[in-house]
């Protein structure tokens, strides 16, 4: 995948056909044109994530992930995450963990942002999906402990890894389907109860109040789990490293000292350069002409969004908004990331915790092997000495 993404940076034409992969583009404008054309392109055919999910969750996915059923669901789910609700959710789910992380740094200690980001995301999933403690767990510790939150993250990661082998095909083997179904059942076992009883300020309660059925809520919950775990954790750890490695943390601290609010720009730039959802796929549903090429129904197209997003240059927090790319790291059109506001709030909260107290230095780092979304297994930081 890395080779494909780097190769994407060298493409000379906006849309090319690559044997074994299908159509490939690393052009941000062409990618957006494809993502916004819901008539000629579909997420449900071979090549799109809906095709993966249909095999795991069942045929009802096809009504919900594209076409009128999807449009209706997105219309009702529009306010699921706003900037204000996302900030509140992050404060609620992460407040104590972030305070502890800040205290460690302030005391001169070392903090491993690799496991920290995974633990935080595991906590977020527990909160928003209403994941309940397993039967027989002792009640004396608050739910979940860090170890339990990490285990929940890992379960989501196992689910995403089912997609690992699908780079060139979204057909799953029977064994992959059985594995994935088991994980989904485990992760969503708390959904019926949460959907029935959770208060409106929690996601499952809000789904009910928005008029989403239990089936739709379970679908959204599964999707959130996969779409919002590794992507968020990767953006958090890698943006932390970028701020230190590029020296941009000093520019950030100077802006804070001047009383400015640089966070929106920092978060946007971190998402641009990391682009954790590095590739978006679609199937061609009807013959269509794009960038002067004719794509035929049944073919597939890969949008190398990491290649497109990183082309404008290195991580610079003062980089102006790049109009061609907009927020392509969250996709575009009808499937634009539903959790975008939550992802931005997560990243901002973590970076504030780490950097508001002064510059950091990296003590030790190691990449995580064999993952779909690149990330750090270990990223130990402490206050710069
Ligand atoms: C940095 C973090 C994230 C990135 C880079 C990201 C990126 C994306 C992208 C590119 C898509 C579009 C996929 C496509 O068109 O095929 C997407 C869809 C989606 N994302 Fe995110 N995402 C992130 C975090 C989250 C979070 C935290 C959540 C929720 C908890 C979430 C929930 C979703 C959902 C539900 C969809 C499907 C929307 C639909 O099909 O209508 N994402 N995301």
Tab-separated table of C-alpha atoms and ligand atoms in Angstrom:
chain	number	residue	atom	x	y	z
A	1	UNK	CA	0.000	0.000	0.000
A	2	UNK	CA	2.875	2.357	0.808
A	3	UNK	CA	4.329	1.690	-2.644
A	4	UNK	CA	0.985	2.470	-4.272
A	5	UNK	CA	0.632	5.713	-2.291
A	6	UNK	CA	4.150	6.871	-3.060
A	7	UNK	CA	3.667	5.855	-6.694
A	8	UNK	CA	0.491	7.934	-6.621
A	9	UNK	CA	2.604	11.009	-5.902
A	10	UNK	CA	4.429	10.430	-9.188
A	11	UNK	CA	1.370	9.963	-11.440
A	12	UNK	CA	1.555	12.267	-14.426
A	13	UNK	CA	-2.074	12.022	-15.453
A	14	UNK	CA	-5.105	12.694	-13.250
A	15	UNK	CA	-6.690	9.270	-13.813
A	16	UNK	CA	-4.858	6.136	-14.947
A	17	UNK	CA	-5.640	2.463	-15.312
A	18	UNK	CA	-3.294	0.167	-13.354
A	19	UNK	CA	-3.396	-3.581	-14.015
A	20	UNK	CA	-4.675	-5.433	-10.952
A	21	UNK	CA	-5.908	-2.279	-9.218
A	22	UNK	CA	-8.314	-0.692	-11.691
A	23	UNK	CA	-8.599	3.053	-12.117
A	24	UNK	CA	-6.344	5.085	-9.843
A	25	UNK	CA	-6.243	8.805	-9.131
A	26	UNK	CA	-4.215	10.999	-6.803
A	27	UNK	CA	-5.774	14.213	-8.032
A	28	UNK	CA	-7.853	15.946	-5.340
A	29	UNK	CA	-10.285	17.577	-7.762
A	30	UNK	CA	-10.898	14.360	-9.720
A	31	UNK	CA	-11.300	12.460	-6.425
A	32	UNK	CA	-13.927	14.923	-5.236
A	33	UNK	CA	-15.744	14.753	-8.576
A	34	UNK	CA	-15.962	10.957	-8.209
A	35	UNK	CA	-17.001	11.071	-4.544
A	36	UNK	CA	-19.752	13.568	-5.302
A	37	UNK	CA	-21.162	11.560	-8.196
A	38	UNK	CA	-23.475	9.149	-6.400
A	39	UNK	CA	-25.170	8.167	-9.654
A	40	UNK	CA	-22.165	6.769	-11.522
A	41	UNK	CA	-20.192	5.556	-8.489
A	42	UNK	CA	-21.220	3.349	-5.601
A	43	UNK	CA	-19.750	2.317	-2.274
A	44	UNK	CA	-21.650	-0.973	-2.441
A	45	UNK	CA	-20.043	-2.692	-5.430
A	46	UNK	CA	-16.764	-4.540	-5.365
A	47	UNK	CA	-14.145	-1.975	-4.349
A	48	UNK	CA	-16.217	0.044	-1.860
A	49	UNK	CA	-16.462	-0.470	1.912
A	50	UNK	CA	-20.220	-1.055	1.659
A	51	UNK	CA	-19.420	-4.223	-0.262
A	52	UNK	CA	-17.301	-5.407	2.662
A	53	UNK	CA	-19.960	-4.549	5.187
A	54	UNK	CA	-22.783	-6.177	3.259
A	55	UNK	CA	-21.004	-9.527	3.524
A	56	UNK	CA	-20.511	-9.101	7.272
A	57	UNK	CA	-23.727	-7.460	8.443
A	58	UNK	CA	-26.221	-8.705	5.874
A	59	UNK	CA	-28.139	-7.467	2.860
A	60	UNK	CA	-29.946	-4.710	4.758
A	61	UNK	CA	-26.666	-2.799	4.605
A	62	UNK	CA	-27.294	-2.217	0.932
A	63	UNK	CA	-30.373	-0.112	1.715
A	64	UNK	CA	-28.566	1.829	4.388
A	65	UNK	CA	-25.148	2.552	2.943
A	66	UNK	CA	-26.088	4.041	-0.399
A	67	UNK	CA	-29.026	5.392	-2.356
A	68	UNK	CA	-32.232	6.749	-0.793
A	69	UNK	CA	-31.913	4.722	2.453
A	70	UNK	CA	-28.471	6.194	3.068
A	71	UNK	CA	-29.608	9.702	2.178
A	72	UNK	CA	-32.483	9.414	4.644
A	73	UNK	CA	-30.178	8.062	7.380
A	74	UNK	CA	-27.588	10.816	6.862
A	75	UNK	CA	-30.287	13.467	6.884
A	76	UNK	CA	-31.520	12.262	10.256
A	77	UNK	CA	-27.999	11.710	11.625
A	78	UNK	CA	-26.829	15.156	10.488
A	79	UNK	CA	-26.573	16.563	13.990
A	80	UNK	CA	-25.137	13.462	15.627
A	81	UNK	CA	-21.755	15.173	16.017
A	82	UNK	CA	-21.525	18.965	15.930
A	83	UNK	CA	-18.493	20.865	17.153
A	84	UNK	CA	-20.291	21.609	20.436
A	85	UNK	CA	-21.565	18.071	21.086
A	86	UNK	CA	-18.226	16.574	20.035
A	87	UNK	CA	-16.359	18.785	22.516
A	88	UNK	CA	-18.741	17.759	25.278
A	89	UNK	CA	-18.390	14.067	24.434
A	90	UNK	CA	-14.586	14.272	24.457
A	91	UNK	CA	-14.541	16.195	27.768
A	92	UNK	CA	-16.808	13.578	29.316
A	93	UNK	CA	-15.021	10.508	28.026
A	94	UNK	CA	-11.430	11.711	28.332
A	95	UNK	CA	-11.325	14.382	31.057
A	96	UNK	CA	-9.687	12.281	33.805
A	97	UNK	CA	-7.322	10.419	31.426
A	98	UNK	CA	-6.057	13.651	29.872
A	99	UNK	CA	-5.612	15.272	33.281
A	100	UNK	CA	-3.467	12.296	34.335
A	101	UNK	CA	-1.408	12.515	31.132
A	102	UNK	CA	-0.805	16.227	31.687
A	103	UNK	CA	0.233	15.580	35.293
A	104	UNK	CA	2.774	12.970	34.162
A	105	UNK	CA	4.396	15.442	31.759
A	106	UNK	CA	4.319	18.311	34.259
A	107	UNK	CA	6.103	16.100	36.787
A	108	UNK	CA	8.904	15.481	34.258
A	109	UNK	CA	7.724	11.960	33.467
A	110	UNK	CA	7.633	10.098	30.151
A	111	UNK	CA	4.340	9.450	28.391
A	112	UNK	CA	3.803	6.855	25.663
A	113	UNK	CA	1.427	8.477	23.187
A	114	UNK	CA	1.106	5.212	21.188
A	115	UNK	CA	-0.877	3.211	23.770
A	116	UNK	CA	-2.362	6.439	25.195
A	117	UNK	CA	-4.090	7.269	21.907
A	118	UNK	CA	-5.422	3.717	21.573
A	119	UNK	CA	-6.678	3.721	25.164
A	120	UNK	CA	-8.425	7.061	24.648
A	121	UNK	CA	-10.132	5.831	21.499
A	122	UNK	CA	-11.174	2.623	23.269
A	123	UNK	CA	-12.737	4.807	25.988
A	124	UNK	CA	-14.527	6.862	23.371
A	125	UNK	CA	-16.015	3.759	21.794
A	126	UNK	CA	-17.139	2.483	25.197
A	127	UNK	CA	-18.888	5.773	25.826
A	128	UNK	CA	-20.536	6.305	22.488
A	129	UNK	CA	-21.487	2.688	21.810
A	130	UNK	CA	-22.620	2.015	25.368
A	131	UNK	CA	-20.296	-1.003	25.599
A	132	UNK	CA	-21.114	-2.755	28.862
A	133	UNK	CA	-18.730	-4.501	31.280
A	134	UNK	CA	-18.500	-8.256	30.710
A	135	UNK	CA	-20.565	-10.412	33.053
A	136	UNK	CA	-18.712	-11.375	36.211
A	137	UNK	CA	-16.383	-8.357	36.209
A	138	UNK	CA	-15.749	-6.999	39.682
A	139	UNK	CA	-17.557	-3.745	40.224
A	140	UNK	CA	-14.933	-1.933	42.321
A	141	UNK	CA	-12.954	-0.284	39.461
A	142	UNK	CA	-14.596	2.344	37.245
A	143	UNK	CA	-15.512	0.974	33.790
A	144	UNK	CA	-13.444	0.739	31.693
A	145	UNK	CA	-9.931	0.626	33.157
A	146	UNK	CA	-7.108	1.584	30.770
A	147	UNK	CA	-6.421	-2.097	30.107
A	148	UNK	CA	-10.091	-2.711	29.296
A	149	UNK	CA	-10.261	0.345	27.024
A	150	UNK	CA	-7.169	-0.909	25.189
A	151	UNK	CA	-8.769	-4.331	24.787
A	152	UNK	CA	-11.831	-2.690	23.218
A	153	UNK	CA	-9.608	-0.794	20.803
A	154	UNK	CA	-7.882	-4.042	19.870
A	155	UNK	CA	-11.201	-5.689	19.152
A	156	UNK	CA	-12.030	-2.873	16.728
A	157	UNK	CA	-8.588	-3.260	15.225
A	158	UNK	CA	-9.200	-6.985	14.669
A	159	UNK	CA	-12.368	-6.087	12.835
A	160	UNK	CA	-10.543	-3.585	10.637
A	161	UNK	CA	-7.798	-6.120	9.952
A	162	UNK	CA	-10.358	-8.280	8.199
A	163	UNK	CA	-10.155	-5.599	5.530
A	164	UNK	CA	-6.346	-5.814	5.407
A	165	UNK	CA	-6.256	-8.420	2.701
A	166	UNK	CA	-8.791	-6.562	0.593
A	167	UNK	CA	-6.438	-4.124	-1.122
A	168	UNK	CA	-7.207	-5.561	-4.519
A	169	UNK	CA	-10.587	-7.194	-3.833
A	170	UNK	CA	-13.392	-6.596	-1.348
A	171	UNK	CA	-14.611	-10.221	-1.486
A	172	UNK	CA	-14.233	-11.881	1.917
A	173	UNK	CA	-13.645	-15.585	2.503
A	174	UNK	CA	-16.165	-17.556	4.596
A	175	UNK	CA	-13.653	-17.638	7.460
A	176	UNK	CA	-13.206	-13.843	7.346
A	177	UNK	CA	-16.976	-13.361	7.410
A	178	UNK	CA	-17.360	-15.649	10.448
A	179	UNK	CA	-14.560	-13.825	12.303
A	180	UNK	CA	-15.947	-10.399	11.504
A	181	UNK	CA	-19.499	-11.353	12.493
A	182	UNK	CA	-18.273	-12.637	15.855
A	183	UNK	CA	-16.471	-9.364	16.538
A	184	UNK	CA	-19.440	-7.220	15.517
A	185	UNK	CA	-21.741	-9.244	17.778
A	186	UNK	CA	-19.323	-8.777	20.672
A	187	UNK	CA	-18.912	-5.045	20.127
A	188	UNK	CA	-22.558	-4.250	19.620
A	189	UNK	CA	-24.028	-6.445	22.363
A	190	UNK	CA	-24.728	-3.327	24.465
A	191	UNK	CA	-26.495	-1.492	21.635
A	192	UNK	CA	-30.077	-2.789	22.107
A	193	UNK	CA	-30.083	-1.802	25.778
A	194	UNK	CA	-28.415	1.563	25.113
A	195	UNK	CA	-30.793	2.303	22.249
A	196	UNK	CA	-33.782	1.496	24.471
A	197	UNK	CA	-32.678	3.274	27.654
A	198	UNK	CA	-29.670	5.580	27.161
A	199	UNK	CA	-30.292	9.282	27.853
A	200	UNK	CA	-30.358	11.673	24.893
A	201	UNK	CA	-26.903	13.118	25.480
A	202	UNK	CA	-25.318	9.725	24.748
A	203	UNK	CA	-24.993	8.617	21.153
A	204	UNK	CA	-27.275	5.593	21.380
A	205	UNK	CA	-29.956	7.622	23.109
A	206	UNK	CA	-29.613	10.324	20.486
A	207	UNK	CA	-29.973	7.770	17.688
A	208	UNK	CA	-33.293	6.736	19.236
A	209	UNK	CA	-34.408	10.350	19.593
A	210	UNK	CA	-33.494	11.019	15.961
A	211	UNK	CA	-35.890	8.235	14.991
A	212	UNK	CA	-33.261	5.690	13.933
A	213	UNK	CA	-34.379	2.076	14.252
A	214	UNK	CA	-32.435	-0.464	16.306
A	215	UNK	CA	-31.138	-1.997	13.088
A	216	UNK	CA	-29.940	1.381	11.797
A	217	UNK	CA	-28.378	2.196	15.157
A	218	UNK	CA	-26.523	-1.144	15.211
A	219	UNK	CA	-25.303	-0.441	11.680
A	220	UNK	CA	-24.052	3.019	12.613
A	221	UNK	CA	-22.447	1.649	15.770
A	222	UNK	CA	-20.500	-0.999	13.823
A	223	UNK	CA	-19.450	1.541	11.279
A	224	UNK	CA	-18.284	4.030	13.920
A	225	UNK	CA	-16.201	1.330	15.481
A	226	UNK	CA	-14.313	0.608	12.294
A	227	UNK	CA	-14.224	4.083	10.810
A	228	UNK	CA	-13.341	5.923	13.996
A	229	UNK	CA	-10.807	3.837	15.909
A	230	UNK	CA	-7.526	3.334	14.059
A	231	UNK	CA	-8.000	6.497	12.006
A	232	UNK	CA	-8.281	8.709	15.087
A	233	UNK	CA	-5.517	6.990	17.051
A	234	UNK	CA	-3.187	7.260	14.062
A	235	UNK	CA	-3.878	10.976	13.544
A	236	UNK	CA	-3.252	11.664	17.244
A	237	UNK	CA	0.076	9.879	17.577
A	238	UNK	CA	1.415	10.961	14.195
A	239	UNK	CA	0.447	14.632	14.568
A	240	UNK	CA	2.196	14.656	17.950
A	241	UNK	CA	5.374	13.348	16.316
A	242	UNK	CA	5.035	15.787	13.401
A	243	UNK	CA	4.826	18.793	15.699
A	244	UNK	CA	8.068	17.757	17.383
A	245	UNK	CA	9.952	16.479	14.320
A	246	UNK	CA	9.252	19.555	12.177
A	247	UNK	CA	9.906	22.011	15.014
A	248	UNK	CA	6.428	23.429	14.385
A	249	UNK	CA	5.673	22.992	18.097
A	250	UNK	CA	7.712	26.166	18.691
A	251	UNK	CA	5.591	28.116	16.224
A	252	UNK	CA	2.509	26.704	17.957
A	253	UNK	CA	3.734	27.737	21.411
A	254	UNK	CA	4.637	31.197	20.125
A	255	UNK	CA	1.116	31.605	18.726
A	256	UNK	CA	-0.366	30.531	22.073
A	257	UNK	CA	1.907	32.997	23.891
A	258	UNK	CA	0.554	35.778	21.628
A	259	UNK	CA	-2.945	34.820	22.769
A	260	UNK	CA	-3.946	33.410	19.369
A	261	UNK	CA	-6.069	30.299	18.837
A	262	UNK	CA	-4.137	28.199	16.307
A	263	UNK	CA	-5.868	24.890	17.087
A	264	UNK	CA	-8.189	24.647	14.082
A	265	UNK	CA	-5.198	25.163	11.768
A	266	UNK	CA	-2.988	22.700	13.649
A	267	UNK	CA	-5.679	20.025	13.583
A	268	UNK	CA	-6.409	20.582	9.893
A	269	UNK	CA	-2.734	20.395	8.985
A	270	UNK	CA	-2.250	17.235	11.095
A	271	UNK	CA	-5.173	15.561	9.328
A	272	UNK	CA	-3.913	16.659	5.922
A	273	UNK	CA	-0.396	15.304	6.386
A	274	UNK	CA	-1.388	12.074	8.167
A	275	UNK	CA	-4.540	11.337	6.083
A	276	UNK	CA	-5.127	8.114	8.032
A	277	UNK	CA	-7.828	6.880	5.632
A	278	UNK	CA	-5.219	6.860	2.903
A	279	UNK	CA	-7.299	5.279	0.153
A	280	UNK	CA	-11.005	5.502	-0.689
A	281	UNK	CA	-12.536	3.010	-3.114
A	282	UNK	CA	-15.634	3.058	-5.277
A	283	UNK	CA	-17.251	0.774	-7.808
A	284	UNK	CA	-18.382	2.201	-11.154
A	285	UNK	CA	-22.168	1.779	-11.325
A	286	UNK	CA	-22.769	3.334	-14.752
A	287	UNK	CA	-20.522	4.268	-17.670
A	288	UNK	CA	-19.119	7.720	-17.030
A	289	UNK	CA	-16.514	10.119	-18.382
A	290	UNK	CA	-14.075	11.560	-15.835
A	291	UNK	CA	-10.939	13.597	-16.595
A	292	UNK	CA	-11.268	12.677	-20.267
A	293	UNK	CA	-11.322	8.899	-19.624
A	294	UNK	CA	-14.295	6.577	-20.007
A	295	UNK	CA	-14.983	4.369	-16.980
A	296	UNK	CA	-17.274	1.385	-17.543
A	297	UNK	CA	-19.895	-0.057	-15.194
A	298	UNK	CA	-18.388	-2.885	-13.126
A	299	UNK	CA	-14.902	-1.365	-12.978
A	300	UNK	CA	-13.443	0.075	-9.787
A	301	UNK	CA	-11.555	3.187	-8.846
A	302	UNK	CA	-9.067	3.858	-6.049
A	303	UNK	CA	-8.602	7.389	-4.816
A	304	UNK	CA	-5.153	7.796	-3.256
A	305	UNK	CA	-6.195	10.570	-0.923
A	306	UNK	CA	-2.977	10.465	1.119
A	307	UNK	CA	-1.032	11.119	-2.086
A	308	UNK	CA	-3.413	13.932	-3.018
A	309	UNK	CA	-3.370	15.523	0.438
A	310	UNK	CA	0.367	15.439	1.015
A	311	UNK	CA	1.256	16.858	-2.421
A	312	UNK	CA	0.938	20.551	-1.359
A	313	UNK	CA	3.989	20.215	0.931
A	314	UNK	CA	5.245	19.387	4.430
A	315	UNK	CA	3.546	19.969	7.794
A	316	UNK	CA	3.325	23.726	8.419
A	317	UNK	CA	0.793	24.994	10.921
A	318	UNK	CA	0.596	28.350	9.188
A	319	UNK	CA	-0.189	26.795	5.807
A	320	UNK	CA	-3.273	28.476	4.399
A	321	UNK	CA	-6.353	26.379	3.666
A	322	UNK	CA	-5.711	24.353	0.477
A	323	UNK	CA	-8.855	24.891	-1.602
A	324	UNK	CA	-8.334	21.980	-4.026
A	325	UNK	CA	-8.023	19.491	-1.175
A	326	UNK	CA	-10.617	21.063	1.154
A	327	UNK	CA	-11.044	18.240	3.711
A	328	UNK	CA	-10.430	15.274	1.449
A	329	UNK	CA	-8.973	13.403	4.461
A	330	UNK	CA	-12.622	13.008	5.491
A	331	UNK	CA	-13.766	12.098	1.973
A	332	UNK	CA	-16.400	14.191	0.193
A	333	UNK	CA	-19.998	14.087	-0.961
A	334	UNK	CA	-22.683	11.922	0.566
A	335	UNK	CA	-20.287	9.651	2.505
A	336	UNK	CA	-18.220	12.495	3.980
A	337	UNK	CA	-16.993	11.288	7.389
A	338	UNK	CA	-19.873	11.289	9.847
A	339	UNK	CA	-17.437	11.572	12.756
A	340	UNK	CA	-15.392	14.507	11.385
A	341	UNK	CA	-16.317	16.891	14.211
A	342	UNK	CA	-15.578	14.213	16.793
A	343	UNK	CA	-12.220	13.349	15.192
A	344	UNK	CA	-11.222	17.032	15.160
A	345	UNK	CA	-12.243	17.485	18.802
A	346	UNK	CA	-10.316	14.341	19.812
A	347	UNK	CA	-7.163	15.543	18.113
A	348	UNK	CA	-7.430	19.058	19.540
A	349	UNK	CA	-7.991	17.817	23.102
A	350	UNK	CA	-4.988	15.498	23.001
A	351	UNK	CA	-2.650	18.071	21.422
A	352	UNK	CA	-3.686	20.753	23.923
A	353	UNK	CA	-2.945	18.350	26.764
A	354	UNK	CA	0.481	17.510	25.404
A	355	UNK	CA	1.732	20.866	24.152
A	356	UNK	CA	0.097	23.618	26.213
A	357	UNK	CA	2.620	23.035	29.007
A	358	UNK	CA	5.690	23.547	26.778
A	359	UNK	CA	7.731	21.852	24.050
A	360	UNK	CA	8.212	18.085	23.999
A	361	UNK	CA	11.025	15.794	22.985
A	362	UNK	CA	10.708	12.252	21.702
A	363	UNK	CA	12.518	9.703	23.824
A	364	UNK	CA	11.778	6.535	21.842
A	365	UNK	CA	9.571	5.501	18.959
A	366	UNK	CA	8.596	2.407	17.042
A	367	UNK	CA	6.169	1.987	14.164
A	368	UNK	CA	3.301	-0.481	14.510
A	369	UNK	CA	3.836	-3.350	12.064
A	370	UNK	CA	1.146	-4.975	9.892
A	371	UNK	CA	-1.647	-2.418	10.202
A	372	UNK	CA	-3.884	-0.946	7.557
A	373	UNK	CA	-3.548	2.536	9.033
A	374	UNK	CA	0.069	3.486	9.791
A	375	UNK	CA	0.682	4.381	13.412
A	376	UNK	CA	3.140	4.257	16.306
A	377	UNK	CA	3.303	1.230	18.547
A	378	UNK	CA	5.438	3.373	20.844
A	379	UNK	CA	5.917	7.129	20.929
A	380	UNK	CA	7.474	8.126	24.228
A	381	UNK	CA	7.583	11.863	24.876
A	382	UNK	CA	8.579	14.120	27.763
A	383	UNK	CA	9.009	17.857	28.284
A	384	UNK	CA	12.050	19.068	26.372
A	385	UNK	CA	15.051	19.539	28.653
B	1	LIG	C1	-8.852	11.176	11.833
B	1	LIG	C2	-9.914	10.428	11.927
B	1	LIG	C3	-10.809	10.048	10.789
B	1	LIG	C4	-10.587	10.045	9.437
B	1	LIG	C5	-9.331	10.437	8.684
B	1	LIG	C6	-11.820	9.588	8.800
B	1	LIG	C7	-11.994	9.470	7.428
B	1	LIG	C8	-13.165	9.057	6.809
B	1	LIG	C9	-13.368	8.969	5.371
B	1	LIG	C10	-12.311	9.262	4.322
B	1	LIG	C11	-14.621	8.541	5.156
B	1	LIG	C12	-15.314	8.341	3.783
B	1	LIG	C13	-15.161	6.923	3.291
B	1	LIG	C14	-15.749	6.711	1.909
B	1	LIG	O1	-16.241	7.668	1.285
B	1	LIG	O2	-15.705	5.558	1.436
B	1	LIG	C15	-15.240	8.349	6.452
B	1	LIG	C16	-16.524	7.903	6.653
B	1	LIG	C17	-17.065	7.695	7.896
B	1	LIG	N1	-16.501	7.996	9.123
B	1	LIG	FE1	-14.662	8.781	9.437
B	1	LIG	N2	-12.736	9.309	9.772
B	1	LIG	C18	-12.172	9.593	10.991
B	1	LIG	C19	-12.757	9.475	12.231
B	1	LIG	C20	-14.047	9.073	12.431
B	1	LIG	C21	-14.683	9.000	13.728
B	1	LIG	C22	-14.051	9.405	15.049
B	1	LIG	C23	-15.932	8.504	13.509
B	1	LIG	C24	-17.034	8.241	14.492
B	1	LIG	C25	-16.893	7.906	15.721
B	1	LIG	C26	-16.084	8.282	12.078
B	1	LIG	C27	-17.215	7.794	11.470
B	1	LIG	C28	-17.403	7.648	10.103
B	1	LIG	C29	-18.596	7.085	9.499
B	1	LIG	C30	-19.816	6.577	10.225
B	1	LIG	C31	-18.383	7.116	8.111
B	1	LIG	C32	-19.345	6.624	7.007
B	1	LIG	C33	-20.194	7.741	6.519
B	1	LIG	C34	-21.099	7.327	5.368
B	1	LIG	O3	-20.810	6.355	4.646
B	1	LIG	O4	-22.117	8.007	5.196
B	1	LIG	N3	-14.925	8.640	11.463
B	1	LIG	N4	-14.332	8.699	7.454
